[in-house]
XYZ file of C-alpha atoms in Angstrom:
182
model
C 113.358 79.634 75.352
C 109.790 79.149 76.617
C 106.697 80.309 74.495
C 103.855 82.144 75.990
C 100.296 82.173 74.369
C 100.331 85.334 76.516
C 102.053 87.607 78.896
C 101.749 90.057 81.345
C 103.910 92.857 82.695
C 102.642 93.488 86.297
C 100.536 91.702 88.624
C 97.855 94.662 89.480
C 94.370 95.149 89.109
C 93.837 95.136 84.966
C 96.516 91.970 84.466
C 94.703 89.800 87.542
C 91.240 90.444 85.891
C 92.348 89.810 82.405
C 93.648 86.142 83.300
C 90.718 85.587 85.612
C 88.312 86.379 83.092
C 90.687 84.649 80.291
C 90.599 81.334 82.033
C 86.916 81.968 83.043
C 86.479 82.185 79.391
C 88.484 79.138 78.004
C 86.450 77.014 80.854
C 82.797 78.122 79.499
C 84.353 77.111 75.820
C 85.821 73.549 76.932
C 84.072 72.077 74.016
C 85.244 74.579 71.276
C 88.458 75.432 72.334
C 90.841 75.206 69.378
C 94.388 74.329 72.022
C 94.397 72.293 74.535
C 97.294 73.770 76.311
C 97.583 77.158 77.267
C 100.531 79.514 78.442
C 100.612 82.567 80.333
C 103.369 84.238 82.201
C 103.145 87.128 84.757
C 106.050 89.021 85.643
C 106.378 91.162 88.514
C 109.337 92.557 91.164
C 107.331 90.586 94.413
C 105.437 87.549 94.066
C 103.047 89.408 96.799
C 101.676 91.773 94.380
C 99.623 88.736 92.337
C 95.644 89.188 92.564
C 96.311 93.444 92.236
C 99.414 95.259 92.562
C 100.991 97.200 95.542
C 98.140 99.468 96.237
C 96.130 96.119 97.320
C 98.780 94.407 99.419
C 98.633 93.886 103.077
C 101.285 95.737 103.106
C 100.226 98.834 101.505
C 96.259 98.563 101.752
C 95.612 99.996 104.633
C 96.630 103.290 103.611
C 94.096 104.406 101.266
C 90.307 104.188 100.305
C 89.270 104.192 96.561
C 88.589 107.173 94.615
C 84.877 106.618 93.345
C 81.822 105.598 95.934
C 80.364 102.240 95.205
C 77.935 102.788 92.427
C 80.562 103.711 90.424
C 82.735 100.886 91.049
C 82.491 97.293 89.421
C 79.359 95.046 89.713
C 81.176 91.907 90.512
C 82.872 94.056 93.360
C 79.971 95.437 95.318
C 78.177 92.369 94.802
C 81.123 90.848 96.510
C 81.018 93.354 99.113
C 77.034 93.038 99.398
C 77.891 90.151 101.762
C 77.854 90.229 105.358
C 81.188 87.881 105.692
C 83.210 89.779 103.800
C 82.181 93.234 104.733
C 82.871 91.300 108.299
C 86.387 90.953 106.796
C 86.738 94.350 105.947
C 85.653 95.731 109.231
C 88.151 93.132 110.991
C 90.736 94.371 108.907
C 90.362 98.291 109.626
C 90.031 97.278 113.393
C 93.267 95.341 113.646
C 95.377 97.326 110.601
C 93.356 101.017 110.428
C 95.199 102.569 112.355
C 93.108 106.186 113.653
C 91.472 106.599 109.818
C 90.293 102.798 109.908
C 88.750 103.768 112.919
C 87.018 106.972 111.728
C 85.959 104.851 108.856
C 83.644 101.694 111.055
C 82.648 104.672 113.326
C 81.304 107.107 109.944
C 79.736 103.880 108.212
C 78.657 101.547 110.905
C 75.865 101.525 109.182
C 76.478 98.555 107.022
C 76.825 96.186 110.142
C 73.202 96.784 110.989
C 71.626 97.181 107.442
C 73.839 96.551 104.217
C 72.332 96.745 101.436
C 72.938 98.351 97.864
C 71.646 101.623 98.817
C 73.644 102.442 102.083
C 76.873 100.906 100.249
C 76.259 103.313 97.214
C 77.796 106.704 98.424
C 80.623 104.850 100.425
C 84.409 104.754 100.075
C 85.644 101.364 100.653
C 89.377 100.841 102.035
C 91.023 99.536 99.202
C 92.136 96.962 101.248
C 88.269 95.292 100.155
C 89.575 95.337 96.521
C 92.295 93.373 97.552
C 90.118 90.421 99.734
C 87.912 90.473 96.592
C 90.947 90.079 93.854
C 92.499 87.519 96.414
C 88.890 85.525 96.500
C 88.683 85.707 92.495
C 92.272 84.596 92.529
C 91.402 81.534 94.343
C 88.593 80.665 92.647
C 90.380 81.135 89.472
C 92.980 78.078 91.169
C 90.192 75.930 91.780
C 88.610 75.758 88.616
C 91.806 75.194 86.773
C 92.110 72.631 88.898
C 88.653 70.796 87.362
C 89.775 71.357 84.117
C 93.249 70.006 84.336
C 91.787 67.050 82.768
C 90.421 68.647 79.543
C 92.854 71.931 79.268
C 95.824 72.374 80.647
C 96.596 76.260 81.509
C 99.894 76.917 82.767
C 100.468 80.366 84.720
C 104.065 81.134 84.985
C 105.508 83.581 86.994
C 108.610 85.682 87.079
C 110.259 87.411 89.768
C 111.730 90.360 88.075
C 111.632 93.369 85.799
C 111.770 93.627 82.215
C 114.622 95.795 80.174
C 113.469 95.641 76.915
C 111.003 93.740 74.711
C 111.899 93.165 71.000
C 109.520 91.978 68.219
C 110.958 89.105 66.363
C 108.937 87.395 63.319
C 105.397 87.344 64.839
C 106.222 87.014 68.526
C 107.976 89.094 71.142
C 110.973 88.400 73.310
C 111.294 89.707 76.857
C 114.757 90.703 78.136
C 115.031 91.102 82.231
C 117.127 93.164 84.265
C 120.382 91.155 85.974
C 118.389 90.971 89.144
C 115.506 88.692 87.544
């Protein structure tokens, strides 16, 4: 039976952010950290749902815009969506994937190909199919920096194709039981 320093149930938005900013974390502490190995395990049903869930895969993307307008909407996110190559990428996306309301969207906000900036993004409705480039991005840069710290901490991110049935406390850790199809 392998031990996890930590686990997640679920590959969306709140579980991708916690081990980005987790690993972020351990990196900025390299010369304080109390282990030097670290485990963490990530089950999910599809591998595809990593970096946020099914509302953010290809798959599933296209068919929705977020809830809030920008200025209510993460820092780190608009910032990310502040620049013209990947506000490129989203308007590439709704022109090849859209379908008739990607279209309606570049036409309403076209906009922020001639002049983006912070105040013409604030009122806006991004396709949530941005949130998913961005969580993709911080994925990979999450990748490359545990690549440069291989050396000095080792943090292993396991993953598990499946679903959990039940999950039973037992001394001070937890054990994770998975459906037959896992």
């Amino acid at each position: 039976m392998k031990i996890f320093d930590l686990s997640f149930i679920g590959s969306g938005v709140g579980s991708s952010e916690v081990i980005f900013n987790l690993i972020k974390s351990i990196s900025l502490e390299k010369n304080s950290f109390k282990k030097k190995t670290y485990n963490f395990l990530l089950i999910d049903r599809h591998k595809e749902n990593i970096g946020g869930g099914i509302p953010y895969t290809k798959e599933f993307c296209k068919y929705g815009y977020f809830n809030n307008p920008c200025r209510l909407s993460p820092k780190k996110f608009v910032n990310w969506s502040l620049s013209k190559k990947n506000m490129n990428k989203i308007f590439d996306y709704l022109e090849e994937e859209g379908g008739i309301s990607g279209k309606n969207w570049i036409k309403k906000n076209s906009i922020l190909k001639k002049n983006l900036n912070r105040k013409n993004l604030s009122e806006i409705y991004l396709p949530r199919a941005a949130l998913g480039f961005w969580l993709k991005d911080n994925y990979h840069a999450t990748f490359k920096l545990l690549k440069l710290l291989e050396k000095k901490i080792k943090i292993y991110l396991y993953f598990v194709k499946g679903e959990p049935s039940k999950i039973k406390r037992k001394n001070n850790k937890y054990e994770i039981f998975f459906k037959k199809n896992s």
